[in-house]
Amino acid sequence: MMYSSRRKPVLYFTKEDSRSGLLLRMLPRCSIFKLFCTLILLGFFSVIWLHYNCTISSSRSSNDDALVHKSCQEETDNSAWGPHKIAIIVPFRERFEELLTFVPYMHAFLNKKKIRHKILVINQVDHFRFNRASLINVGFLESGNDTDYLAMHDVDLLPQNDQLDYGYPEKGPFHVASPDLHPLYHYSSYVGGILLLTKQHFELCNGMSNRFWGWGREDDEFYRRISAAGLQLYRPTGIKTGYQTFKHIHDPAWRKRDQKRVSRQKQEQFKIDKEGGLKNLKYSVVSRSELTIEGVHCFIINILLECDLNETPWCVIN
């Protein structure tokens, strides 16, 4: 038997040729038309898949933004919260670190109690001594028609007990930080710290006296105004947390109070100011701005007070 020494031809491929052949073998054995249709369908479904994923992502992002936006706003559209809205009036000067704590804390506290509110920070930017009473008068006049009652609220006093009432004080002024609860001041005529009034009651008192420059005594004079206006003062009942009811965040070592008594201020501080108040308040607004602290909005009103040096020369310290 004879065998042919003739070998079958062998094809040798370069690396590029072998890859091309592999790709050709991987392609489906179909006509060009069917291949074209397949690519069209794949492209179509890819577009649908991308659109679906983008829509879901956008929806999630929108929902997240809505939640953040909702948390930043006051709950003013919920009728279950009642018809009244409080203006939290904060007389202020150079206590920014306390304000950073106060604004988000009070917003959360009042939201928990379903109290519609607006926080107004009345910032004294003139060179006179601090005048808390005049700043509260300014806050009343600048509080707007969307609020119907106000809280004179110290920036360094935070309520710790959820039973404290910040509701509409229809019957008369309501002293939230009563002497039985305030961590520092316990005398019976004290009405400082946090006091709620309707706007009608505040007008009936002609606001607060503008004669008190420096720290203290303006609350004691306002206590007399409440009595003179025939209003009854109310205070919390049934609160069992005592002097732990509030947290006082002021550090006297860091920021000392202006307790100096200048000229005839010592004699004047115990008098009743029968004429002064809202009617003779003089001030100008430097600017109005909105500040957001930890997602919570408050309104900053920078103001200049005016002082009659003939009437109250103790508005400056020589």
PDB file of C-alpha atoms in Angstrom:
ATOM      1  CA  MET A   1       0.000   0.000   0.000  1.00  0.00           C
ATOM      2  CA  MET A   2       1.378   3.350  -0.879  1.00  0.00           C
ATOM      3  CA  TYR A   3       0.794   6.484   1.091  1.00  0.00           C
ATOM      4  CA  SER A   4       0.877   9.867  -0.405  1.00  0.00           C
ATOM      5  CA  SER A   5       3.458  12.136   1.075  1.00  0.00           C
ATOM      6  CA  ARG A   6       1.416  15.107   0.064  1.00  0.00           C
ATOM      7  CA  ARG A   7       0.159  17.027   3.095  1.00  0.00           C
ATOM      8  CA  LYS A   8      -3.029  18.980   3.363  1.00  0.00           C
ATOM      9  CA  PRO A   9      -2.510  22.695   3.124  1.00  0.00           C
ATOM     10  CA  VAL A  10      -2.252  24.501   6.497  1.00  0.00           C
ATOM     11  CA  LEU A  11      -3.357  28.066   7.052  1.00  0.00           C
ATOM     12  CA  TYR A  12      -1.231  30.164   9.382  1.00  0.00           C
ATOM     13  CA  PHE A  13      -2.769  33.200  11.093  1.00  0.00           C
ATOM     14  CA  THR A  14      -1.168  36.201  12.558  1.00  0.00           C
ATOM     15  CA  LYS A  15      -2.474  37.363  15.972  1.00  0.00           C
ATOM     16  CA  GLU A  16      -4.672  39.955  14.291  1.00  0.00           C
ATOM     17  CA  ASP A  17      -6.049  37.381  11.877  1.00  0.00           C
ATOM     18  CA  SER A  18      -6.810  34.911  14.643  1.00  0.00           C
ATOM     19  CA  ARG A  19      -8.736  37.537  16.607  1.00  0.00           C
ATOM     20  CA  SER A  20     -10.754  38.517  13.581  1.00  0.00           C
ATOM     21  CA  GLY A  21     -11.604  34.898  12.924  1.00  0.00           C
ATOM     22  CA  LEU A  22     -12.689  34.438  16.500  1.00  0.00           C
ATOM     23  CA  LEU A  23     -15.003  37.419  16.257  1.00  0.00           C
ATOM     24  CA  LEU A  24     -16.424  36.104  13.018  1.00  0.00           C
ATOM     25  CA  ARG A  25     -17.137  32.743  14.585  1.00  0.00           C
ATOM     26  CA  MET A  26     -18.855  34.447  17.546  1.00  0.00           C
ATOM     27  CA  LEU A  27     -21.239  36.416  15.341  1.00  0.00           C
ATOM     28  CA  PRO A  28     -24.588  34.739  14.764  1.00  0.00           C
ATOM     29  CA  ARG A  29     -24.950  33.104  11.412  1.00  0.00           C
ATOM     30  CA  CYS A  30     -27.594  35.373  10.053  1.00  0.00           C
ATOM     31  CA  SER A  31     -28.179  37.785   7.283  1.00  0.00           C
ATOM     32  CA  ILE A  32     -27.020  41.378   7.421  1.00  0.00           C
ATOM     33  CA  PHE A  33     -30.647  42.543   7.667  1.00  0.00           C
ATOM     34  CA  LYS A  34     -31.323  40.393  10.738  1.00  0.00           C
ATOM     35  CA  LEU A  35     -28.116  41.620  12.334  1.00  0.00           C
ATOM     36  CA  PHE A  36     -29.135  45.209  11.689  1.00  0.00           C
ATOM     37  CA  CYS A  37     -32.570  44.635  13.262  1.00  0.00           C
ATOM     38  CA  THR A  38     -30.980  43.021  16.298  1.00  0.00           C
ATOM     39  CA  LEU A  39     -28.695  46.006  16.832  1.00  0.00           C
ATOM     40  CA  ILE A  40     -31.649  48.391  16.508  1.00  0.00           C
ATOM     41  CA  LEU A  41     -33.618  46.479  19.150  1.00  0.00           C
ATOM     42  CA  LEU A  42     -30.644  46.370  21.491  1.00  0.00           C
ATOM     43  CA  GLY A  43     -30.160  50.106  21.109  1.00  0.00           C
ATOM     44  CA  PHE A  44     -33.856  50.767  21.724  1.00  0.00           C
ATOM     45  CA  PHE A  45     -33.969  48.718  24.932  1.00  0.00           C
ATOM     46  CA  SER A  46     -30.742  50.343  26.130  1.00  0.00           C
ATOM     47  CA  VAL A  47     -32.313  53.788  25.764  1.00  0.00           C
ATOM     48  CA  ILE A  48     -35.427  52.657  27.690  1.00  0.00           C
ATOM     49  CA  TRP A  49     -33.267  51.176  30.459  1.00  0.00           C
ATOM     50  CA  LEU A  50     -31.219  54.368  30.803  1.00  0.00           C
ATOM     51  CA  HIS A  51     -34.357  56.540  30.849  1.00  0.00           C
ATOM     52  CA  TYR A  52     -35.928  54.353  33.550  1.00  0.00           C
ATOM     53  CA  ASN A  53     -32.853  54.514  35.760  1.00  0.00           C
ATOM     54  CA  CYS A  54     -32.502  58.277  35.317  1.00  0.00           C
ATOM     55  CA  THR A  55     -36.179  58.745  36.190  1.00  0.00           C
ATOM     56  CA  ILE A  56     -35.831  56.685  39.371  1.00  0.00           C
ATOM     57  CA  SER A  57     -32.668  58.532  40.345  1.00  0.00           C
ATOM     58  CA  SER A  58     -34.264  61.908  39.671  1.00  0.00           C
ATOM     59  CA  SER A  59     -37.348  60.937  41.650  1.00  0.00           C
ATOM     60  CA  ARG A  60     -35.253  59.873  44.619  1.00  0.00           C
ATOM     61  CA  SER A  61     -33.226  63.056  44.439  1.00  0.00           C
ATOM     62  CA  SER A  62     -36.389  65.173  44.255  1.00  0.00           C
ATOM     63  CA  ASN A  63     -37.886  63.356  47.219  1.00  0.00           C
ATOM     64  CA  ASP A  64     -34.720  63.860  49.234  1.00  0.00           C
ATOM     65  CA  ASP A  65     -34.643  67.555  48.331  1.00  0.00           C
ATOM     66  CA  ALA A  66     -38.297  67.856  49.280  1.00  0.00           C
ATOM     67  CA  LEU A  67     -37.643  66.282  52.673  1.00  0.00           C
ATOM     68  CA  VAL A  68     -34.729  68.609  53.325  1.00  0.00           C
ATOM     69  CA  HIS A  69     -36.738  71.611  52.158  1.00  0.00           C
ATOM     70  CA  LYS A  70     -39.645  70.583  54.357  1.00  0.00           C
ATOM     71  CA  SER A  71     -37.385  70.211  57.387  1.00  0.00           C
ATOM     72  CA  CYS A  72     -36.013  73.713  56.774  1.00  0.00           C
ATOM     73  CA  GLN A  73     -39.420  75.371  56.667  1.00  0.00           C
ATOM     74  CA  GLU A  74     -41.885  76.132  59.371  1.00  0.00           C
ATOM     75  CA  GLU A  75     -45.030  74.022  59.354  1.00  0.00           C
ATOM     76  CA  THR A  76     -47.422  76.772  58.355  1.00  0.00           C
ATOM     77  CA  ASP A  77     -49.682  74.948  55.919  1.00  0.00           C
ATOM     78  CA  ASN A  78     -51.023  72.270  58.250  1.00  0.00           C
ATOM     79  CA  SER A  79     -54.423  73.325  59.527  1.00  0.00           C
ATOM     80  CA  ALA A  80     -54.098  70.868  62.427  1.00  0.00           C
ATOM     81  CA  TRP A  81     -51.566  73.251  63.922  1.00  0.00           C
ATOM     82  CA  GLY A  82     -54.221  75.877  64.576  1.00  0.00           C
ATOM     83  CA  PRO A  83     -54.802  79.415  63.297  1.00  0.00           C
ATOM     84  CA  HIS A  84     -52.280  81.281  65.455  1.00  0.00           C
ATOM     85  CA  LYS A  85     -48.637  82.026  64.716  1.00  0.00           C
ATOM     86  CA  ILE A  86     -46.044  83.288  67.180  1.00  0.00           C
ATOM     87  CA  ALA A  87     -43.220  85.732  66.550  1.00  0.00           C
ATOM     88  CA  ILE A  88     -40.219  84.654  68.619  1.00  0.00           C
ATOM     89  CA  ILE A  89     -38.540  88.016  69.236  1.00  0.00           C
ATOM     90  CA  VAL A  90     -34.897  87.699  70.250  1.00  0.00           C
ATOM     91  CA  PRO A  91     -33.174  90.935  71.392  1.00  0.00           C
ATOM     92  CA  PHE A  92     -29.601  90.405  70.295  1.00  0.00           C
ATOM     93  CA  ARG A  93     -26.051  91.674  70.224  1.00  0.00           C
ATOM     94  CA  GLU A  94     -22.781  89.756  69.748  1.00  0.00           C
ATOM     95  CA  ARG A  95     -23.986  86.361  70.962  1.00  0.00           C
ATOM     96  CA  PHE A  96     -23.596  84.432  67.759  1.00  0.00           C
ATOM     97  CA  GLU A  97     -22.465  81.204  69.434  1.00  0.00           C
ATOM     98  CA  GLU A  98     -25.656  81.186  71.516  1.00  0.00           C
ATOM     99  CA  LEU A  99     -27.773  81.931  68.451  1.00  0.00           C
ATOM    100  CA  LEU A 100     -26.313  78.892  66.669  1.00  0.00           C
ATOM    101  CA  THR A 101     -27.746  76.737  69.447  1.00  0.00           C
ATOM    102  CA  PHE A 102     -30.982  78.651  70.001  1.00  0.00           C
ATOM    103  CA  VAL A 103     -32.460  78.739  66.481  1.00  0.00           C
ATOM    104  CA  PRO A 104     -32.442  75.005  65.586  1.00  0.00           C
ATOM    105  CA  TYR A 105     -33.350  74.037  69.152  1.00  0.00           C
ATOM    106  CA  MET A 106     -36.398  76.306  69.357  1.00  0.00           C
ATOM    107  CA  HIS A 107     -37.540  75.350  65.859  1.00  0.00           C
ATOM    108  CA  ALA A 108     -37.519  71.658  66.810  1.00  0.00           C
ATOM    109  CA  PHE A 109     -39.184  72.347  70.181  1.00  0.00           C
ATOM    110  CA  LEU A 110     -42.024  74.387  68.678  1.00  0.00           C
ATOM    111  CA  ASN A 111     -42.517  71.969  65.777  1.00  0.00           C
ATOM    112  CA  LYS A 112     -42.910  69.125  68.264  1.00  0.00           C
ATOM    113  CA  LYS A 113     -45.664  71.137  69.942  1.00  0.00           C
ATOM    114  CA  LYS A 114     -47.201  72.051  66.565  1.00  0.00           C
ATOM    115  CA  ILE A 115     -46.725  75.787  67.156  1.00  0.00           C
ATOM    116  CA  ARG A 116     -46.544  77.850  63.967  1.00  0.00           C
ATOM    117  CA  HIS A 117     -43.678  80.276  64.429  1.00  0.00           C
ATOM    118  CA  LYS A 118     -41.254  82.802  62.992  1.00  0.00           C
ATOM    119  CA  ILE A 119     -37.925  83.611  64.642  1.00  0.00           C
ATOM    120  CA  LEU A 120     -36.928  87.286  64.531  1.00  0.00           C
ATOM    121  CA  VAL A 121     -33.469  88.269  65.726  1.00  0.00           C
ATOM    122  CA  ILE A 122     -33.347  92.020  66.412  1.00  0.00           C
ATOM    123  CA  ASN A 123     -29.658  92.860  66.259  1.00  0.00           C
ATOM    124  CA  GLN A 124     -28.521  96.188  67.750  1.00  0.00           C
ATOM    125  CA  VAL A 125     -25.623  97.487  65.640  1.00  0.00           C
ATOM    126  CA  ASP A 126     -25.282 101.057  66.972  1.00  0.00           C
ATOM    127  CA  HIS A 127     -22.706 102.214  69.531  1.00  0.00           C
ATOM    128  CA  PHE A 128     -25.107 102.803  72.399  1.00  0.00           C
ATOM    129  CA  ARG A 129     -25.450 100.460  75.349  1.00  0.00           C
ATOM    130  CA  PHE A 130     -27.636  97.406  74.889  1.00  0.00           C
ATOM    131  CA  ASN A 131     -31.353  98.161  75.211  1.00  0.00           C
ATOM    132  CA  ARG A 132     -33.355  94.935  75.444  1.00  0.00           C
ATOM    133  CA  ALA A 133     -36.733  96.644  75.867  1.00  0.00           C
ATOM    134  CA  SER A 134     -36.344  98.849  72.796  1.00  0.00           C
ATOM    135  CA  LEU A 135     -35.261  95.852  70.729  1.00  0.00           C
ATOM    136  CA  ILE A 136     -38.401  93.992  71.765  1.00  0.00           C
ATOM    137  CA  ASN A 137     -40.457  97.048  70.751  1.00  0.00           C
ATOM    138  CA  VAL A 138     -38.738  96.981  67.359  1.00  0.00           C
ATOM    139  CA  GLY A 139     -39.433  93.257  67.056  1.00  0.00           C
ATOM    140  CA  PHE A 140     -43.127  93.848  67.696  1.00  0.00           C
ATOM    141  CA  LEU A 141     -43.304  96.518  64.969  1.00  0.00           C
ATOM    142  CA  GLU A 142     -41.304  94.394  62.495  1.00  0.00           C
ATOM    143  CA  SER A 143     -43.062  91.089  63.188  1.00  0.00           C
ATOM    144  CA  GLY A 144     -45.482  91.388  60.256  1.00  0.00           C
ATOM    145  CA  ASN A 145     -49.161  90.656  59.777  1.00  0.00           C
ATOM    146  CA  ASP A 146     -48.636  86.894  59.528  1.00  0.00           C
ATOM    147  CA  THR A 147     -48.163  86.613  63.329  1.00  0.00           C
ATOM    148  CA  ASP A 148     -50.742  87.412  66.003  1.00  0.00           C
ATOM    149  CA  TYR A 149     -48.809  86.926  69.238  1.00  0.00           C
ATOM    150  CA  LEU A 150     -45.215  87.224  70.381  1.00  0.00           C
ATOM    151  CA  ALA A 151     -42.654  85.802  72.762  1.00  0.00           C
ATOM    152  CA  MET A 152     -40.057  88.060  74.346  1.00  0.00           C
ATOM    153  CA  HIS A 153     -37.367  85.395  74.354  1.00  0.00           C
ATOM    154  CA  ASP A 154     -33.812  85.521  75.716  1.00  0.00           C
ATOM    155  CA  VAL A 155     -31.332  83.827  73.376  1.00  0.00           C
ATOM    156  CA  ASP A 156     -29.609  82.031  76.252  1.00  0.00           C
ATOM    157  CA  LEU A 157     -32.682  80.307  77.736  1.00  0.00           C
ATOM    158  CA  LEU A 158     -33.821  76.958  76.313  1.00  0.00           C
ATOM    159  CA  PRO A 159     -36.994  75.167  77.479  1.00  0.00           C
ATOM    160  CA  GLN A 160     -36.326  71.560  78.545  1.00  0.00           C
ATOM    161  CA  ASN A 161     -39.823  70.392  79.464  1.00  0.00           C
ATOM    162  CA  ASP A 162     -42.313  69.574  76.683  1.00  0.00           C
ATOM    163  CA  GLN A 163     -45.184  70.447  79.021  1.00  0.00           C
ATOM    164  CA  LEU A 164     -44.330  74.147  78.804  1.00  0.00           C
ATOM    165  CA  ASP A 165     -47.070  76.017  76.976  1.00  0.00           C
ATOM    166  CA  TYR A 166     -46.188  78.268  74.027  1.00  0.00           C
ATOM    167  CA  GLY A 167     -49.769  78.476  72.791  1.00  0.00           C
ATOM    168  CA  TYR A 168     -51.851  81.573  72.138  1.00  0.00           C
ATOM    169  CA  PRO A 169     -52.225  83.502  75.460  1.00  0.00           C
ATOM    170  CA  GLU A 170     -55.767  84.656  74.905  1.00  0.00           C
ATOM    171  CA  LYS A 171     -56.615  85.356  78.550  1.00  0.00           C
ATOM    172  CA  GLY A 172     -53.553  87.447  79.326  1.00  0.00           C
ATOM    173  CA  PRO A 173     -49.740  87.554  79.328  1.00  0.00           C
ATOM    174  CA  PHE A 174     -48.236  84.139  80.019  1.00  0.00           C
ATOM    175  CA  HIS A 175     -44.857  84.044  81.755  1.00  0.00           C
ATOM    176  CA  VAL A 176     -43.236  80.799  80.572  1.00  0.00           C
ATOM    177  CA  ALA A 177     -40.005  81.293  82.569  1.00  0.00           C
ATOM    178  CA  SER A 178     -41.755  81.843  85.887  1.00  0.00           C
ATOM    179  CA  PRO A 179     -39.807  82.502  89.133  1.00  0.00           C
ATOM    180  CA  ASP A 180     -40.579  78.951  90.304  1.00  0.00           C
ATOM    181  CA  LEU A 181     -38.851  77.516  87.218  1.00  0.00           C
ATOM    182  CA  HIS A 182     -36.175  79.958  86.093  1.00  0.00           C
ATOM    183  CA  PRO A 183     -32.675  78.740  87.061  1.00  0.00           C
ATOM    184  CA  LEU A 184     -31.530  82.196  88.270  1.00  0.00           C
ATOM    185  CA  TYR A 185     -34.363  84.639  89.132  1.00  0.00           C
ATOM    186  CA  HIS A 186     -36.945  83.708  91.746  1.00  0.00           C
ATOM    187  CA  TYR A 187     -38.634  86.935  92.921  1.00  0.00           C
ATOM    188  CA  SER A 188     -42.410  87.226  92.477  1.00  0.00           C
ATOM    189  CA  SER A 189     -42.492  90.257  90.146  1.00  0.00           C
ATOM    190  CA  TYR A 190     -40.032  88.750  87.672  1.00  0.00           C
ATOM    191  CA  VAL A 191     -41.433  88.545  84.109  1.00  0.00           C
ATOM    192  CA  GLY A 192     -38.195  88.202  82.128  1.00  0.00           C
ATOM    193  CA  GLY A 193     -36.649  85.340  80.203  1.00  0.00           C
ATOM    194  CA  ILE A 194     -39.688  84.199  78.190  1.00  0.00           C
ATOM    195  CA  LEU A 195     -42.998  86.075  78.194  1.00  0.00           C
ATOM    196  CA  LEU A 196     -45.900  85.518  75.771  1.00  0.00           C
ATOM    197  CA  LEU A 197     -48.447  88.220  74.874  1.00  0.00           C
ATOM    198  CA  THR A 198     -51.005  88.778  72.179  1.00  0.00           C
ATOM    199  CA  LYS A 199     -50.252  91.771  70.019  1.00  0.00           C
ATOM    200  CA  GLN A 200     -53.344  93.505  71.389  1.00  0.00           C
ATOM    201  CA  HIS A 201     -52.092  93.096  74.964  1.00  0.00           C
ATOM    202  CA  PHE A 202     -48.634  94.402  74.035  1.00  0.00           C
ATOM    203  CA  GLU A 203     -50.192  97.498  72.446  1.00  0.00           C
ATOM    204  CA  LEU A 204     -52.393  97.961  75.489  1.00  0.00           C
ATOM    205  CA  CYS A 205     -49.213  98.218  77.572  1.00  0.00           C
ATOM    206  CA  ASN A 206     -47.701 100.639  75.032  1.00  0.00           C
ATOM    207  CA  GLY A 207     -44.853  98.170  74.680  1.00  0.00           C
ATOM    208  CA  MET A 208     -41.835  98.449  76.960  1.00  0.00           C
ATOM    209  CA  SER A 209     -39.999 101.501  78.247  1.00  0.00           C
ATOM    210  CA  ASN A 210     -37.092 102.746  76.128  1.00  0.00           C
ATOM    211  CA  ARG A 211     -35.246 104.305  79.087  1.00  0.00           C
ATOM    212  CA  PHE A 212     -33.388 101.175  80.171  1.00  0.00           C
ATOM    213  CA  TRP A 213     -29.878 101.118  78.707  1.00  0.00           C
ATOM    214  CA  GLY A 214     -27.515  98.462  79.985  1.00  0.00           C
ATOM    215  CA  TRP A 215     -28.568  95.280  81.709  1.00  0.00           C
ATOM    216  CA  GLY A 216     -31.633  94.740  83.905  1.00  0.00           C
ATOM    217  CA  ARG A 217     -34.725  96.427  85.383  1.00  0.00           C
ATOM    218  CA  GLU A 218     -36.758  96.742  82.154  1.00  0.00           C
ATOM    219  CA  ASP A 219     -38.720  93.586  83.068  1.00  0.00           C
ATOM    220  CA  ASP A 220     -39.639  94.970  86.499  1.00  0.00           C
ATOM    221  CA  GLU A 221     -41.002  98.130  84.895  1.00  0.00           C
ATOM    222  CA  PHE A 222     -42.980  96.053  82.405  1.00  0.00           C
ATOM    223  CA  TYR A 223     -44.517  94.065  85.269  1.00  0.00           C
ATOM    224  CA  ARG A 224     -46.028  97.353  86.473  1.00  0.00           C
ATOM    225  CA  ARG A 225     -47.284  98.118  82.955  1.00  0.00           C
ATOM    226  CA  ILE A 226     -49.121  94.804  82.830  1.00  0.00           C
ATOM    227  CA  SER A 227     -50.895  95.644  86.087  1.00  0.00           C
ATOM    228  CA  ALA A 228     -51.626  99.221  84.987  1.00  0.00           C
ATOM    229  CA  ALA A 229     -53.226  97.912  81.787  1.00  0.00           C
ATOM    230  CA  GLY A 230     -55.610  95.762  83.858  1.00  0.00           C
ATOM    231  CA  LEU A 231     -54.163  92.513  82.524  1.00  0.00           C
ATOM    232  CA  GLN A 232     -53.818  89.363  84.571  1.00  0.00           C
ATOM    233  CA  LEU A 233     -50.494  87.548  84.453  1.00  0.00           C
ATOM    234  CA  TYR A 234     -50.533  83.752  84.075  1.00  0.00           C
ATOM    235  CA  ARG A 235     -47.776  81.238  84.758  1.00  0.00           C
ATOM    236  CA  PRO A 236     -47.240  77.501  84.195  1.00  0.00           C
ATOM    237  CA  THR A 237     -48.828  74.998  86.565  1.00  0.00           C
ATOM    238  CA  GLY A 238     -48.130  71.317  87.100  1.00  0.00           C
ATOM    239  CA  ILE A 239     -44.482  71.568  86.006  1.00  0.00           C
ATOM    240  CA  LYS A 240     -42.442  69.310  88.314  1.00  0.00           C
ATOM    241  CA  THR A 241     -38.969  69.783  86.875  1.00  0.00           C
ATOM    242  CA  GLY A 242     -38.236  72.838  89.037  1.00  0.00           C
ATOM    243  CA  TYR A 243     -35.082  74.757  88.223  1.00  0.00           C
ATOM    244  CA  GLN A 244     -34.132  72.080  85.680  1.00  0.00           C
ATOM    245  CA  THR A 245     -37.030  73.180  83.463  1.00  0.00           C
ATOM    246  CA  PHE A 246     -34.752  75.477  81.467  1.00  0.00           C
ATOM    247  CA  LYS A 247     -31.150  75.347  80.334  1.00  0.00           C
ATOM    248  CA  HIS A 248     -29.270  78.607  80.721  1.00  0.00           C
ATOM    249  CA  ILE A 249     -26.455  78.618  78.148  1.00  0.00           C
ATOM    250  CA  HIS A 250     -24.945  82.023  78.953  1.00  0.00           C
ATOM    251  CA  ASP A 251     -21.368  81.988  80.225  1.00  0.00           C
ATOM    252  CA  PRO A 252     -20.849  85.079  82.453  1.00  0.00           C
ATOM    253  CA  ALA A 253     -17.083  84.561  82.503  1.00  0.00           C
ATOM    254  CA  TRP A 254     -16.954  84.733  78.713  1.00  0.00           C
ATOM    255  CA  ARG A 255     -19.487  87.504  78.163  1.00  0.00           C
ATOM    256  CA  LYS A 256     -20.002  89.825  81.120  1.00  0.00           C
ATOM    257  CA  ARG A 257     -23.216  91.798  81.514  1.00  0.00           C
ATOM    258  CA  ASP A 258     -23.255  95.586  81.365  1.00  0.00           C
ATOM    259  CA  GLN A 259     -24.483  96.326  84.902  1.00  0.00           C
ATOM    260  CA  LYS A 260     -22.970  99.776  85.279  1.00  0.00           C
ATOM    261  CA  ARG A 261     -25.177 102.569  86.578  1.00  0.00           C
ATOM    262  CA  VAL A 262     -24.291 105.939  85.031  1.00  0.00           C
ATOM    263  CA  SER A 263     -25.341 109.500  85.948  1.00  0.00           C
ATOM    264  CA  ARG A 264     -28.808 109.489  87.545  1.00  0.00           C
ATOM    265  CA  GLN A 265     -29.591 106.014  86.231  1.00  0.00           C
ATOM    266  CA  LYS A 266     -29.755 104.574  89.740  1.00  0.00           C
ATOM    267  CA  GLN A 267     -32.663 106.850  90.650  1.00  0.00           C
ATOM    268  CA  GLU A 268     -34.434 106.421  87.304  1.00  0.00           C
ATOM    269  CA  GLN A 269     -34.319 102.639  87.209  1.00  0.00           C
ATOM    270  CA  PHE A 270     -37.111 102.219  89.760  1.00  0.00           C
ATOM    271  CA  LYS A 271     -39.503 104.765  88.249  1.00  0.00           C
ATOM    272  CA  ILE A 272     -42.499 103.959  86.065  1.00  0.00           C
ATOM    273  CA  ASP A 273     -42.252 105.361  82.553  1.00  0.00           C
ATOM    274  CA  LYS A 274     -45.838 106.445  81.962  1.00  0.00           C
ATOM    275  CA  GLU A 275     -45.298 108.041  78.566  1.00  0.00           C
ATOM    276  CA  GLY A 276     -42.525 106.096  76.845  1.00  0.00           C
ATOM    277  CA  GLY A 277     -42.841 102.902  74.877  1.00  0.00           C
ATOM    278  CA  LEU A 278     -44.045 102.166  71.370  1.00  0.00           C
ATOM    279  CA  LYS A 279     -45.141 105.773  70.953  1.00  0.00           C
ATOM    280  CA  ASN A 280     -41.708 107.341  71.340  1.00  0.00           C
ATOM    281  CA  LEU A 281     -39.502 104.569  69.982  1.00  0.00           C
ATOM    282  CA  LYS A 282     -36.971 105.833  67.439  1.00  0.00           C
ATOM    283  CA  TYR A 283     -34.920 103.490  65.307  1.00  0.00           C
ATOM    284  CA  SER A 284     -33.837 102.805  61.752  1.00  0.00           C
ATOM    285  CA  VAL A 285     -33.371  99.515  59.915  1.00  0.00           C
ATOM    286  CA  VAL A 286     -29.910  99.009  58.455  1.00  0.00           C
ATOM    287  CA  SER A 287     -30.680  95.714  56.721  1.00  0.00           C
ATOM    288  CA  ARG A 288     -32.944  92.685  56.714  1.00  0.00           C
ATOM    289  CA  SER A 289     -31.663  89.237  55.867  1.00  0.00           C
ATOM    290  CA  GLU A 290     -32.538  85.583  56.201  1.00  0.00           C
ATOM    291  CA  LEU A 291     -30.117  83.264  57.961  1.00  0.00           C
ATOM    292  CA  THR A 292     -30.189  79.468  57.819  1.00  0.00           C
ATOM    293  CA  ILE A 293     -28.747  77.547  60.756  1.00  0.00           C
ATOM    294  CA  GLU A 294     -28.710  73.742  60.460  1.00  0.00           C
ATOM    295  CA  GLY A 295     -31.484  73.964  57.878  1.00  0.00           C
ATOM    296  CA  VAL A 296     -33.666  76.296  59.965  1.00  0.00           C
ATOM    297  CA  HIS A 297     -34.574  79.789  58.788  1.00  0.00           C
ATOM    298  CA  CYS A 298     -34.553  82.861  60.982  1.00  0.00           C
ATOM    299  CA  PHE A 299     -34.772  86.541  60.118  1.00  0.00           C
ATOM    300  CA  ILE A 300     -32.050  88.981  61.128  1.00  0.00           C
ATOM    301  CA  ILE A 301     -32.971  92.666  61.360  1.00  0.00           C
ATOM    302  CA  ASN A 302     -29.999  94.953  61.956  1.00  0.00           C
ATOM    303  CA  ILE A 303     -31.147  98.185  63.583  1.00  0.00           C
ATOM    304  CA  LEU A 304     -29.838 101.473  64.905  1.00  0.00           C
ATOM    305  CA  LEU A 305     -31.490 102.849  68.031  1.00  0.00           C
ATOM    306  CA  GLU A 306     -31.619 106.551  68.750  1.00  0.00           C
ATOM    307  CA  CYS A 307     -30.866 108.068  72.134  1.00  0.00           C
ATOM    308  CA  ASP A 308     -31.820 111.463  73.544  1.00  0.00           C
ATOM    309  CA  LEU A 309     -28.791 112.348  75.622  1.00  0.00           C
ATOM    310  CA  ASN A 310     -30.805 114.935  77.537  1.00  0.00           C
ATOM    311  CA  GLU A 311     -33.400 112.357  78.599  1.00  0.00           C
ATOM    312  CA  THR A 312     -31.216 109.279  79.084  1.00  0.00           C
ATOM    313  CA  PRO A 313     -27.538 110.260  79.161  1.00  0.00           C
ATOM    314  CA  TRP A 314     -26.727 106.773  80.490  1.00  0.00           C
ATOM    315  CA  CYS A 315     -27.168 105.313  76.990  1.00  0.00           C
ATOM    316  CA  VAL A 316     -23.419 105.897  76.654  1.00  0.00           C
ATOM    317  CA  ILE A 317     -20.550 105.302  79.061  1.00  0.00           C
ATOM    318  CA  ASN A 318     -18.006 108.128  79.119  1.00  0.00           C
TER     319      ASN A 318
END
